[in-house]
Every structure is written in structure tokens, then in C-alpha cells.
Short mmCIF file of C-alpha atoms in Angstrom, two decimals:
data_model
loop_
_atom_site.label_atom_id
_atom_site.label_comp_id
_atom_site.label_asym_id
_atom_site.label_seq_id
_atom_site.Cartn_x
_atom_site.Cartn_y
_atom_site.Cartn_z
CA UNK A 1 -0.13 -0.03 0.20
CA UNK A 2 1.94 3.24 -1.41
CA UNK A 3 -0.67 6.11 1.37
CA UNK A 4 0.18 9.19 2.12
CA UNK A 5 0.06 10.41 5.68
CA UNK A 6 -2.38 13.99 5.25
CA UNK A 7 -2.12 16.57 8.18
CA UNK A 8 -5.65 17.60 9.05
CA UNK A 9 -4.73 18.22 13.05
CA UNK A 10 -6.70 20.88 12.98
CA UNK A 11 -10.48 19.34 12.07
CA UNK A 12 -9.22 16.87 15.39
CA UNK A 13 -8.77 19.10 18.13
CA UNK A 14 -11.99 19.61 17.98
CA UNK A 15 -12.20 16.58 20.06
CA UNK A 16 -8.56 17.49 22.26
CA UNK A 17 -7.24 19.27 24.59
CA UNK A 18 -4.86 21.57 23.81
CA UNK A 19 -2.80 20.22 27.44
CA UNK A 20 -2.81 16.65 25.34
CA UNK A 21 1.23 14.92 24.18
CA UNK A 22 -0.16 15.14 20.44
CA UNK A 23 -2.82 14.49 18.51
CA UNK A 24 -4.47 11.01 18.51
CA UNK A 25 -3.88 11.20 14.37
CA UNK A 26 -0.37 11.79 15.22
CA UNK A 27 -0.10 9.06 17.74
CA UNK A 28 -1.81 7.07 15.61
CA UNK A 29 0.72 7.47 12.72
CA UNK A 30 3.60 6.41 15.33
CA UNK A 31 2.35 3.44 15.80
CA UNK A 32 1.76 2.53 11.96
CA UNK A 33 4.74 3.49 10.67
CA UNK A 34 6.31 0.62 14.07
CA UNK A 35 4.14 -1.24 12.73
CA UNK A 36 5.69 -2.13 9.68
CA UNK A 37 8.93 -1.48 10.30
CA UNK A 38 8.30 -4.70 12.50
CA UNK A 39 6.96 -6.50 10.17
CA UNK A 40 9.18 -6.34 8.22
CA UNK A 41 11.58 -6.49 10.87
CA UNK A 42 9.69 -10.09 11.86
CA UNK A 43 9.71 -11.40 8.23
CA UNK A 44 13.65 -10.71 7.73
CA UNK A 45 13.79 -12.05 11.06
CA UNK A 46 11.96 -15.75 9.45
CA UNK A 47 13.87 -15.87 7.16
CA UNK A 48 16.90 -15.55 8.63
CA UNK A 49 16.03 -18.20 10.68
CA UNK A 50 17.92 -22.03 11.66
CA UNK A 51 15.66 -23.65 14.78
CA UNK A 52 11.91 -24.84 12.75
CA UNK A 53 10.22 -23.61 16.43
CA UNK A 54 12.24 -20.19 15.66
CA UNK A 55 10.44 -19.78 12.84
CA UNK A 56 7.56 -20.79 13.37
CA UNK A 57 7.02 -18.41 15.80
CA UNK A 58 8.62 -15.31 13.88
CA UNK A 59 5.43 -16.52 10.86
CA UNK A 60 2.86 -16.20 13.68
CA UNK A 61 4.18 -12.30 14.72
CA UNK A 62 4.88 -11.37 11.60
CA UNK A 63 0.85 -12.19 10.44
CA UNK A 64 -0.40 -10.75 13.94
CA UNK A 65 1.86 -7.60 13.37
CA UNK A 66 -0.03 -7.45 10.22
CA UNK A 67 -2.98 -8.01 11.55
CA UNK A 68 -3.37 -5.84 13.61
CA UNK A 69 -1.68 -3.15 10.39
CA UNK A 70 -4.03 -4.05 8.66
CA UNK A 71 -6.74 -2.86 11.56
CA UNK A 72 -5.07 0.27 12.60
CA UNK A 73 -5.11 1.46 8.88
CA UNK A 74 -8.04 1.22 8.05
CA UNK A 75 -8.98 2.07 11.38
CA UNK A 76 -7.31 5.61 10.39
CA UNK A 77 -8.88 5.43 7.27
CA UNK A 78 -12.91 5.70 8.93
CA UNK A 79 -11.68 8.45 11.33
CA UNK A 80 -9.85 10.70 7.32
CA UNK A 81 -6.55 10.47 9.25
CA UNK A 82 -4.88 8.23 6.66
CA UNK A 83 -5.34 9.84 2.11
CA UNK A 84 -4.24 7.20 -0.56
CA UNK A 85 -2.31 8.29 -3.50
CA UNK A 86 -5.03 8.90 -6.82
CA UNK A 87 -5.72 5.87 -9.14
CA UNK A 88 -3.46 5.50 -11.03
CA UNK A 89 -4.51 6.73 -14.83
CA UNK A 90 -6.24 4.10 -17.38
CA UNK A 91 -3.46 4.84 -19.80
CA UNK A 92 -0.55 4.06 -17.54
CA UNK A 93 -2.71 0.83 -16.00
CA UNK A 94 -2.38 -0.25 -20.20
CA UNK A 95 1.00 0.43 -20.78
CA UNK A 96 2.44 -1.21 -17.30
CA UNK A 97 0.14 -4.75 -18.86
CA UNK A 98 1.03 -4.80 -22.51
CA UNK A 99 5.06 -3.92 -20.69
CA UNK A 100 3.87 -7.28 -18.21
CA UNK A 101 2.56 -9.68 -21.05
CA UNK A 102 5.62 -8.95 -23.30
CA UNK A 103 7.75 -9.26 -19.58
CA UNK A 104 5.44 -13.39 -19.49
CA UNK A 105 6.10 -14.06 -22.74
CA UNK A 106 9.74 -13.55 -23.46
CA UNK A 107 10.50 -15.54 -19.43
CA UNK A 108 8.18 -18.20 -21.30
CA UNK A 109 10.07 -18.64 -24.83
CA UNK A 110 13.20 -17.99 -21.53
CA UNK A 111 12.05 -21.61 -20.00
CA UNK A 112 11.08 -23.26 -22.73
CA UNK A 113 14.23 -22.73 -25.20
CA UNK A 114 16.27 -23.80 -21.23
CA UNK A 115 13.98 -26.91 -20.53
CA UNK A 116 12.27 -28.49 -23.95
CA UNK A 117 13.68 -32.03 -24.41
CA UNK A 118 15.20 -32.00 -20.26
CA UNK A 119 11.74 -34.61 -20.27
CA UNK A 120 13.29 -36.65 -23.11
CA UNK A 121 16.26 -35.92 -20.65
CA UNK A 122 15.48 -36.64 -17.81
CA UNK A 123 13.98 -40.74 -19.45
CA UNK A 124 17.37 -41.40 -21.05
CA UNK A 125 19.28 -40.35 -17.65
CA UNK A 126 16.98 -42.97 -14.78
CA UNK A 127 17.41 -45.85 -18.69
CA UNK A 128 21.58 -44.15 -19.54
CA UNK A 129 22.74 -41.86 -17.63
CA UNK A 130 25.73 -41.68 -20.02
CA UNK A 131 24.13 -40.96 -23.18
CA UNK A 132 22.77 -37.24 -21.90
CA UNK A 133 23.20 -34.37 -24.00
CA UNK A 134 24.70 -31.41 -23.15
CA UNK A 135 21.82 -28.70 -22.82
CA UNK A 136 21.61 -26.62 -26.16
CA UNK A 137 22.98 -23.52 -24.23
CA UNK A 138 24.66 -22.49 -27.84
CA UNK A 139 21.54 -22.09 -29.34
CA UNK A 140 20.10 -19.11 -26.40
CA UNK A 141 20.78 -15.52 -27.80
CA UNK A 142 19.78 -13.90 -23.81
CA UNK A 143 23.59 -15.63 -23.58
CA UNK A 144 25.19 -13.83 -27.01
CA UNK B 1 6.06 -25.22 19.72
CA UNK B 2 6.88 -28.29 19.95
CA UNK B 3 10.14 -29.75 21.11
CA UNK B 4 11.26 -32.54 19.76
CA UNK B 5 11.66 -30.57 15.95
CA UNK B 6 14.22 -27.57 18.94
CA UNK B 7 17.61 -26.73 18.56
CA UNK B 8 20.35 -24.08 20.00
CA UNK B 9 19.25 -20.62 18.73
CA UNK B 10 22.13 -19.42 16.31
CA UNK B 11 23.95 -15.88 16.87
CA UNK B 12 21.63 -13.95 14.70
CA UNK B 13 18.30 -15.79 15.76
CA UNK B 14 19.18 -14.24 19.22
CA UNK B 15 19.69 -11.01 17.64
CA UNK B 16 16.49 -11.42 16.36
CA UNK B 17 15.02 -12.53 19.40
CA UNK B 18 16.42 -9.36 21.56
CA UNK B 19 15.77 -7.01 18.45
CA UNK B 20 11.91 -7.84 17.90
CA UNK B 21 11.51 -8.06 22.54
CA UNK B 22 13.30 -4.12 22.28
CA UNK B 23 10.10 -3.29 19.02
CA UNK B 24 7.03 -4.84 21.32
CA UNK B 25 8.32 -2.68 23.15
CA UNK B 26 8.35 -0.02 22.11
CA UNK B 27 5.26 -0.53 20.27
CA UNK B 28 2.98 -1.29 23.63
CA UNK B 29 4.23 1.38 25.53
CA UNK B 30 3.14 4.25 22.69
CA UNK B 31 -0.49 2.72 22.83
CA UNK B 32 -0.34 2.63 25.60
CA UNK B 33 0.65 6.38 25.81
CA UNK B 34 -2.08 6.86 22.87
CA UNK B 35 -4.70 4.94 25.09
CA UNK B 36 -4.04 7.59 27.97
CA UNK B 37 -4.06 10.98 25.77
CA UNK B 38 -7.23 10.29 23.20
CA UNK B 39 -10.26 11.07 24.52
CA UNK B 40 -12.08 8.82 21.65
CA UNK B 41 -12.83 5.02 22.68
CA UNK B 42 -12.74 3.44 19.86
CA UNK B 43 -8.93 4.75 19.74
CA UNK B 44 -8.50 3.62 22.84
CA UNK B 45 -10.41 0.03 22.88
CA UNK B 46 -7.65 0.44 19.83
CA UNK B 47 -4.90 0.75 21.87
CA UNK B 48 -6.47 -1.71 24.53
CA UNK B 49 -6.69 -4.41 21.76
CA UNK B 50 -3.18 -4.50 20.05
CA UNK B 51 -1.90 -4.21 24.02
CA UNK B 52 -3.20 -6.86 24.54
CA UNK B 53 -1.43 -9.31 21.09
CA UNK B 54 1.68 -7.05 21.72
CA UNK B 55 2.05 -8.17 25.21
CA UNK B 56 1.75 -12.21 24.07
CA UNK B 57 4.59 -11.94 21.51
CA UNK B 58 6.17 -9.93 24.25
CA UNK B 59 5.76 -13.75 26.42
CA UNK B 60 6.34 -15.98 23.45
CA UNK B 61 9.25 -14.43 22.53
CA UNK B 62 10.54 -14.57 26.46
CA UNK B 63 9.24 -18.18 26.86
CA UNK B 64 11.27 -19.02 23.76
CA UNK B 65 14.48 -17.45 24.87
CA UNK B 66 14.59 -19.45 27.51
CA UNK B 67 12.95 -22.58 25.53
CA UNK B 68 16.53 -22.40 23.94
CA UNK B 69 19.13 -21.51 27.51
CA UNK B 70 19.37 -25.19 28.20
CA UNK B 71 20.29 -24.94 24.66
CA UNK B 72 23.53 -22.63 24.14
CA UNK B 73 26.58 -24.32 24.63
CA UNK B 74 28.84 -22.61 27.10
CA UNK B 75 32.11 -22.78 24.86
CA UNK B 76 32.23 -21.09 21.69
CA UNK B 77 31.39 -23.67 18.75
CA UNK B 78 33.20 -24.23 15.65
#
């Protein structure tokens, strides 16, 4: 989610006395920022964990913290404390779809080149391991 | 947690657990300060709920340290 923090302190002062430590909006935004940072750290910790029980614990905490971050974001959005960025234009979406299809097609071609004949090779290797065919890298334009 | 899968924590895992305890501690304090400052019951309830979840995380992290305590070697390992 790419959202922009919107400062609307004026709209909020009606419910808060001037002696308040900080505006609700600022306090919640601080918590939201730290929840986002903590989710990132839990994700990293999960990928770096070696012990299965530690990994399981970090996975659960990643999910819990993501849920809390989402809940708080929704709460702030309902209270008009957060505004999403403006919608992407149709022409930009169209352009990206075209590029993505192109990328996808090239990726599939690459996989096809790399894996064509692999089924035969795998079968051959099972029967006669010494007769494995060399790969066709020389014909691959991506290596030229 | 299944004790059968328990391994000694690596130095890196120990650092992540300690950093996580610090993160949860800070979040709990921020939520408590927000709940105390805000006049809005919705915000107060949400913060109380977050505090309960974060306190549970804190407890799990400390327990994880305790569970791995006896597995930690006394001498540096190769």
C-alpha cells in the first residue's frame, strides 16, 4: 500500500484539549509506522531463522503484526486520518499490462528454451545416465 | 511449540529475538500512551486490544529465550 500521511490536525482539535500530549492522529501514525517496521523485521527474522520453532514463532508474529497494521490502517482511514494516493490513470495501467504481457511471453520462451527436451533427457538419464545430451545454451540468444 | 524440533539458537536468531522484544516493548508503550492521551473510545479500545496482542508476543519471545537456554553451549562452537 502506497499511502500518504495527511495532516489534518485542525479537524481533530475539537475533541482534544490543548494540553494533550500529541494529537490522536500523530500518535496513531507513529504506531502505524512502527507496526510497518516491525512487520518488516519479523519477515526478515523468519527468513533468517534456522531453528524450526523460532521460524514458526516469527511466522506467527509476522501474521499477527500484519493484521494489527491492517486494522489500524482501516481505523485511521475511517477517521479520515489517512488518504490514499490518487488513482493510477487508465493509460498507465494499459501500458503496464502491455509491458507485463511482453515480459511474461519472453519469460515463457526462456523457460521453453531451457526445458525443451528435458523430459526426454530425464527419461534417458534414468535408463542410461551416460547418454545425457548437453544443454542447448549455445543456441540461446540470452547468452550471446 | 514442538520440543522435538528444538535446536540451539544461532547468534543471529538471538539478535532478532532481542530486537523483537525491544520493538514490542516500544509498541506497547506507544499504545498505552495513546490510549491514555486520546478522548476517543474507539482509539482507546483499539489500543487496548493491540496491547494485549503485543504483550502476548513479548511473552512468547521471552519464553523462546528460556526454552533455548539449556541448549546453548558454554564454549564457542566451530
